[in-house]
């Protein structure tokens, strides 16, 4: 999407980050750039408004549902198992040096991949 006007931030970039903006997940500097663009660009502001309404509708329709007890724990365990199955870290050596004020730790390692068949 392009509104035809020149902006410091590209319309496509802004629209790609609308959900981050709506969820308040971007830093202050980025939020200020996005806000400025939305203030200056009516096509992007209109799209932002649609996304904002969709987010509110989803929150209204799906907001009361909760995941079953233990689902997070089961998902974490599955993810942990998948990660461990894919790669195992073997530590080859650990060196610790200290000069009295600073301690330096160097870990040398290699990764062994385990493929599931």
Short mmCIF file of N, CA and C in Angstrom, two decimals:
data_model
loop_
_atom_site.label_atom_id
_atom_site.label_comp_id
_atom_site.label_asym_id
_atom_site.label_seq_id
_atom_site.Cartn_x
_atom_site.Cartn_y
_atom_site.Cartn_z
N UNK A 1 0.85 -1.17 0.00
CA UNK A 1 0.00 0.00 0.00
C UNK A 1 0.89 1.23 0.00
N UNK A 2 0.51 2.20 -0.77
CA UNK A 2 1.22 3.47 -0.78
C UNK A 2 0.21 4.58 -0.89
N UNK A 3 0.38 5.59 -0.12
CA UNK A 3 -0.58 6.69 -0.12
C UNK A 3 -0.18 7.78 -1.10
N UNK A 4 1.00 7.65 -1.73
CA UNK A 4 1.44 8.64 -2.69
C UNK A 4 2.25 9.76 -2.06
N UNK A 5 2.16 9.95 -0.76
CA UNK A 5 2.92 10.99 -0.09
C UNK A 5 4.24 10.42 0.40
N UNK A 6 5.21 11.30 0.57
CA UNK A 6 6.50 10.87 1.11
C UNK A 6 6.44 10.88 2.64
N UNK A 7 6.88 9.79 3.22
CA UNK A 7 6.96 9.67 4.68
C UNK A 7 8.33 9.13 5.03
N UNK A 8 8.76 9.41 6.25
CA UNK A 8 10.04 8.86 6.72
C UNK A 8 9.95 7.34 6.85
N UNK A 9 8.76 6.83 7.14
CA UNK A 9 8.55 5.39 7.32
C UNK A 9 7.65 4.91 6.18
N UNK A 10 8.06 3.83 5.52
CA UNK A 10 7.32 3.25 4.40
C UNK A 10 5.98 2.69 4.86
N UNK A 11 4.94 2.89 4.03
CA UNK A 11 3.59 2.40 4.37
C UNK A 11 3.59 0.89 4.62
N UNK A 12 4.27 0.13 3.77
CA UNK A 12 4.33 -1.32 3.95
C UNK A 12 4.95 -1.72 5.27
N UNK A 13 5.98 -0.99 5.66
CA UNK A 13 6.64 -1.23 6.94
C UNK A 13 5.68 -0.97 8.10
N UNK A 14 4.95 0.13 8.00
CA UNK A 14 4.01 0.49 9.07
C UNK A 14 2.92 -0.57 9.19
N UNK A 15 2.35 -0.97 8.05
CA UNK A 15 1.26 -1.95 8.09
C UNK A 15 1.75 -3.32 8.55
N UNK A 16 3.01 -3.63 8.28
CA UNK A 16 3.57 -4.90 8.75
C UNK A 16 3.73 -4.91 10.27
N UNK A 17 3.81 -3.73 10.87
CA UNK A 17 4.04 -3.64 12.32
C UNK A 17 2.81 -3.18 13.10
N UNK A 18 1.66 -3.11 12.43
CA UNK A 18 0.45 -2.62 13.10
C UNK A 18 0.11 -3.46 14.33
N UNK A 19 0.23 -4.79 14.24
CA UNK A 19 -0.13 -5.64 15.39
C UNK A 19 0.84 -5.45 16.54
N UNK A 20 2.13 -5.25 16.24
CA UNK A 20 3.09 -4.95 17.30
C UNK A 20 2.71 -3.64 17.99
N UNK A 21 2.30 -2.66 17.18
CA UNK A 21 1.88 -1.36 17.69
C UNK A 21 0.63 -1.52 18.57
N UNK A 22 -0.36 -2.27 18.07
CA UNK A 22 -1.60 -2.48 18.82
C UNK A 22 -1.36 -3.22 20.13
N UNK A 23 -0.42 -4.15 20.12
CA UNK A 23 -0.12 -4.94 21.32
C UNK A 23 0.90 -4.26 22.22
N UNK A 24 1.31 -3.05 21.85
CA UNK A 24 2.29 -2.27 22.63
C UNK A 24 3.58 -3.06 22.82
N UNK A 25 4.06 -3.67 21.71
CA UNK A 25 5.25 -4.49 21.78
C UNK A 25 6.43 -3.89 21.02
N UNK A 26 6.37 -2.60 20.69
CA UNK A 26 7.52 -1.97 20.03
C UNK A 26 8.10 -0.91 20.98
N UNK A 27 9.38 -0.62 20.78
CA UNK A 27 10.03 0.34 21.68
C UNK A 27 9.49 1.75 21.43
N UNK A 28 9.82 2.67 22.32
CA UNK A 28 9.27 4.02 22.27
C UNK A 28 9.63 4.75 20.98
N UNK A 29 10.87 4.58 20.52
CA UNK A 29 11.31 5.26 19.31
C UNK A 29 10.49 4.78 18.11
N UNK A 30 10.32 3.46 17.99
CA UNK A 30 9.57 2.90 16.87
C UNK A 30 8.10 3.29 16.97
N UNK A 31 7.57 3.27 18.18
CA UNK A 31 6.17 3.66 18.39
C UNK A 31 5.94 5.11 17.94
N UNK A 32 6.89 5.99 18.23
CA UNK A 32 6.76 7.39 17.83
C UNK A 32 6.77 7.52 16.30
N UNK A 33 7.65 6.77 15.63
CA UNK A 33 7.69 6.80 14.16
C UNK A 33 6.38 6.30 13.56
N UNK A 34 5.86 5.21 14.10
CA UNK A 34 4.61 4.65 13.59
C UNK A 34 3.44 5.61 13.85
N UNK A 35 3.41 6.22 15.02
CA UNK A 35 2.36 7.18 15.35
C UNK A 35 2.40 8.36 14.40
N UNK A 36 3.59 8.88 14.14
CA UNK A 36 3.73 10.02 13.23
C UNK A 36 3.21 9.64 11.84
N UNK A 37 3.59 8.45 11.36
CA UNK A 37 3.14 8.02 10.03
C UNK A 37 1.62 7.89 10.00
N UNK A 38 1.04 7.27 11.01
CA UNK A 38 -0.41 7.10 11.05
C UNK A 38 -1.13 8.45 11.11
N UNK A 39 -0.54 9.42 11.78
CA UNK A 39 -1.12 10.76 11.86
C UNK A 39 -1.11 11.47 10.50
N UNK A 40 -0.13 11.12 9.66
CA UNK A 40 0.05 11.80 8.38
C UNK A 40 -0.54 11.04 7.19
N UNK A 41 -0.87 9.78 7.35
CA UNK A 41 -1.23 8.94 6.21
C UNK A 41 -2.63 8.33 6.42
N UNK A 42 -3.64 8.89 5.78
CA UNK A 42 -5.00 8.43 6.01
C UNK A 42 -5.26 6.99 5.53
N UNK A 43 -4.66 6.50 4.40
CA UNK A 43 -4.88 5.09 4.05
C UNK A 43 -4.34 4.13 5.11
N UNK A 44 -3.18 4.43 5.66
CA UNK A 44 -2.61 3.57 6.71
C UNK A 44 -3.43 3.67 7.99
N UNK A 45 -3.91 4.87 8.29
CA UNK A 45 -4.74 5.05 9.48
C UNK A 45 -6.04 4.26 9.35
N UNK A 46 -6.61 4.23 8.14
CA UNK A 46 -7.84 3.46 7.91
C UNK A 46 -7.57 1.97 8.13
N UNK A 47 -6.44 1.47 7.59
CA UNK A 47 -6.10 0.05 7.77
C UNK A 47 -5.84 -0.24 9.24
N UNK A 48 -5.16 0.68 9.93
CA UNK A 48 -4.91 0.54 11.36
C UNK A 48 -6.25 0.43 12.10
N UNK A 49 -7.22 1.27 11.72
CA UNK A 49 -8.54 1.23 12.35
C UNK A 49 -9.23 -0.12 12.17
N UNK A 50 -9.10 -0.70 10.98
CA UNK A 50 -9.69 -2.03 10.73
C UNK A 50 -9.02 -3.09 11.61
N UNK A 51 -7.69 -3.03 11.68
CA UNK A 51 -6.97 -4.00 12.51
C UNK A 51 -7.30 -3.84 13.98
N UNK A 52 -7.46 -2.58 14.41
CA UNK A 52 -7.81 -2.31 15.81
C UNK A 52 -9.20 -2.88 16.13
N UNK A 53 -10.15 -2.70 15.20
CA UNK A 53 -11.50 -3.24 15.41
C UNK A 53 -11.47 -4.77 15.43
N UNK A 54 -10.67 -5.37 14.54
CA UNK A 54 -10.54 -6.83 14.52
C UNK A 54 -9.96 -7.33 15.84
N UNK A 55 -8.95 -6.65 16.35
CA UNK A 55 -8.34 -7.05 17.63
C UNK A 55 -9.37 -6.99 18.76
N UNK A 56 -10.18 -5.93 18.79
CA UNK A 56 -11.20 -5.79 19.83
C UNK A 56 -12.26 -6.88 19.69
N UNK A 57 -12.65 -7.19 18.44
CA UNK A 57 -13.64 -8.23 18.21
C UNK A 57 -13.11 -9.58 18.67
N UNK A 58 -11.86 -9.88 18.33
CA UNK A 58 -11.26 -11.14 18.78
C UNK A 58 -11.19 -11.22 20.30
N UNK A 59 -10.84 -10.12 20.93
CA UNK A 59 -10.76 -10.09 22.40
C UNK A 59 -12.13 -10.32 23.01
N UNK A 60 -13.16 -9.75 22.39
CA UNK A 60 -14.52 -9.91 22.90
C UNK A 60 -15.01 -11.34 22.74
N UNK A 61 -14.78 -11.92 21.57
CA UNK A 61 -15.29 -13.25 21.27
C UNK A 61 -14.45 -14.37 21.87
N UNK A 62 -13.15 -14.14 22.02
CA UNK A 62 -12.27 -15.21 22.48
C UNK A 62 -11.63 -14.90 23.83
N UNK A 63 -11.91 -13.75 24.39
CA UNK A 63 -11.24 -13.30 25.60
C UNK A 63 -11.56 -14.09 26.85
N UNK A 64 -12.72 -14.74 26.92
CA UNK A 64 -13.11 -15.44 28.13
C UNK A 64 -12.61 -16.87 28.21
N UNK A 65 -12.08 -17.38 27.10
CA UNK A 65 -11.63 -18.77 27.10
C UNK A 65 -10.24 -18.88 27.72
N UNK A 66 -10.04 -19.94 28.47
CA UNK A 66 -8.74 -20.18 29.09
C UNK A 66 -8.25 -21.55 28.69
N UNK A 67 -6.95 -21.66 28.56
CA UNK A 67 -6.35 -22.95 28.24
C UNK A 67 -6.50 -23.87 29.45
N UNK A 68 -6.61 -25.17 29.20
CA UNK A 68 -6.71 -26.12 30.31
C UNK A 68 -5.50 -26.04 31.24
N UNK A 69 -5.73 -26.36 32.51
CA UNK A 69 -4.63 -26.37 33.48
C UNK A 69 -3.51 -27.28 32.99
N UNK A 70 -2.28 -26.82 33.15
CA UNK A 70 -1.13 -27.63 32.79
C UNK A 70 -0.72 -27.57 31.33
N UNK A 71 -1.50 -26.89 30.49
CA UNK A 71 -1.16 -26.84 29.06
C UNK A 71 0.19 -26.19 28.83
N UNK A 72 0.46 -25.07 29.50
CA UNK A 72 1.76 -24.40 29.34
C UNK A 72 2.90 -25.32 29.73
N UNK A 73 2.74 -26.02 30.85
CA UNK A 73 3.79 -26.93 31.31
C UNK A 73 4.01 -28.06 30.30
N UNK A 74 2.91 -28.62 29.78
CA UNK A 74 3.05 -29.70 28.79
C UNK A 74 3.71 -29.21 27.51
N UNK A 75 3.35 -28.00 27.07
CA UNK A 75 3.96 -27.44 25.87
C UNK A 75 5.45 -27.18 26.08
N UNK A 76 5.79 -26.60 27.25
CA UNK A 76 7.21 -26.35 27.56
C UNK A 76 8.00 -27.66 27.55
N UNK A 77 7.44 -28.69 28.14
CA UNK A 77 8.13 -29.97 28.20
C UNK A 77 8.32 -30.57 26.81
N UNK A 78 7.30 -30.46 25.96
CA UNK A 78 7.41 -30.96 24.58
C UNK A 78 8.47 -30.19 23.81
N UNK A 79 8.46 -28.86 23.95
CA UNK A 79 9.45 -28.04 23.26
C UNK A 79 10.87 -28.35 23.75
N UNK A 80 11.01 -28.47 25.06
CA UNK A 80 12.32 -28.80 25.63
C UNK A 80 12.81 -30.14 25.09
N UNK A 81 11.93 -31.13 25.04
CA UNK A 81 12.30 -32.44 24.51
C UNK A 81 12.69 -32.38 23.05
N UNK A 82 11.95 -31.60 22.26
CA UNK A 82 12.27 -31.47 20.83
C UNK A 82 13.62 -30.81 20.62
N UNK A 83 13.90 -29.78 21.41
CA UNK A 83 15.18 -29.09 21.30
C UNK A 83 16.32 -30.03 21.68
N UNK A 84 16.16 -30.74 22.79
CA UNK A 84 17.21 -31.67 23.23
C UNK A 84 17.41 -32.81 22.24
N UNK A 85 16.34 -33.22 21.60
CA UNK A 85 16.44 -34.29 20.61
C UNK A 85 17.21 -33.84 19.38
N UNK A 86 17.07 -32.56 19.02
CA UNK A 86 17.70 -32.04 17.81
C UNK A 86 19.18 -31.71 18.01
N UNK A 87 19.56 -31.26 19.17
CA UNK A 87 20.95 -30.88 19.38
C UNK A 87 21.37 -31.13 20.81
N UNK A 88 22.56 -31.69 20.96
CA UNK A 88 23.13 -31.92 22.27
C UNK A 88 24.45 -31.16 22.35
N UNK A 89 24.64 -30.38 23.40
CA UNK A 89 25.85 -29.60 23.57
C UNK A 89 26.84 -30.38 24.41
N UNK A 90 28.06 -30.53 23.88
CA UNK A 90 29.12 -31.22 24.62
C UNK A 90 30.18 -30.18 24.96
N UNK A 91 30.47 -30.01 26.23
CA UNK A 91 31.48 -29.04 26.64
C UNK A 91 32.84 -29.72 26.58
N UNK A 92 33.75 -29.12 25.78
CA UNK A 92 35.09 -29.69 25.62
C UNK A 92 36.03 -29.22 26.73
N UNK A 93 35.94 -27.92 27.06
CA UNK A 93 36.82 -27.41 28.12
C UNK A 93 36.27 -26.12 28.70
N UNK A 94 36.64 -25.88 29.95
CA UNK A 94 36.26 -24.64 30.63
C UNK A 94 37.54 -24.07 31.24
N UNK A 95 37.80 -22.78 30.96
CA UNK A 95 38.97 -22.10 31.51
C UNK A 95 38.49 -20.91 32.33
N UNK A 96 38.99 -20.81 33.57
CA UNK A 96 38.63 -19.69 34.43
C UNK A 96 39.91 -18.96 34.80
N UNK A 97 39.93 -17.65 34.52
CA UNK A 97 41.08 -16.83 34.87
C UNK A 97 40.59 -15.65 35.70
N UNK A 98 41.38 -15.28 36.72
CA UNK A 98 41.00 -14.15 37.56
C UNK A 98 42.24 -13.34 37.89
N UNK A 99 42.11 -12.00 37.78
CA UNK A 99 43.23 -11.13 38.14
C UNK A 99 42.96 -10.40 39.44
N UNK A 100 41.96 -10.84 40.19
CA UNK A 100 41.62 -10.23 41.46
C UNK A 100 40.41 -9.30 41.36
N UNK A 101 40.25 -8.62 40.22
CA UNK A 101 39.11 -7.73 40.05
C UNK A 101 38.15 -8.22 38.98
N UNK A 102 38.68 -8.98 38.03
CA UNK A 102 37.86 -9.48 36.92
C UNK A 102 38.05 -10.98 36.78
N UNK A 103 36.97 -11.67 36.57
CA UNK A 103 37.02 -13.10 36.34
C UNK A 103 36.54 -13.37 34.91
N UNK A 104 37.33 -14.11 34.17
CA UNK A 104 36.99 -14.47 32.79
C UNK A 104 36.76 -15.95 32.72
N UNK A 105 35.64 -16.34 32.13
CA UNK A 105 35.31 -17.74 31.95
C UNK A 105 35.20 -18.00 30.45
N UNK A 106 35.95 -18.97 29.97
CA UNK A 106 35.90 -19.35 28.55
C UNK A 106 35.40 -20.79 28.47
N UNK A 107 34.36 -21.00 27.70
CA UNK A 107 33.80 -22.34 27.53
C UNK A 107 33.97 -22.71 26.06
N UNK A 108 34.63 -23.80 25.81
CA UNK A 108 34.77 -24.32 24.45
C UNK A 108 33.85 -25.52 24.33
N UNK A 109 33.05 -25.50 23.29
CA UNK A 109 32.09 -26.59 23.15
C UNK A 109 31.92 -26.96 21.69
N UNK A 110 31.30 -28.09 21.49
CA UNK A 110 30.93 -28.52 20.15
C UNK A 110 29.50 -29.00 20.21
N UNK A 111 28.84 -28.93 19.09
CA UNK A 111 27.43 -29.34 19.03
C UNK A 111 27.33 -30.62 18.21
N UNK A 112 26.61 -31.57 18.74
CA UNK A 112 26.36 -32.80 18.05
C UNK A 112 24.89 -32.85 17.70
N UNK A 113 24.57 -32.98 16.46
CA UNK A 113 23.18 -33.04 16.04
C UNK A 113 22.68 -34.48 16.06
N UNK A 114 21.47 -34.64 16.56
CA UNK A 114 20.83 -35.94 16.60
C UNK A 114 19.59 -35.85 15.72
N UNK A 115 19.55 -36.62 14.67
CA UNK A 115 18.40 -36.61 13.76
C UNK A 115 17.45 -37.72 14.14
N UNK A 116 16.17 -37.41 14.13
CA UNK A 116 15.14 -38.41 14.40
C UNK A 116 14.80 -39.13 13.10
N UNK A 117 14.72 -40.43 13.14
CA UNK A 117 14.38 -41.21 11.93
C UNK A 117 13.03 -41.83 12.07
#
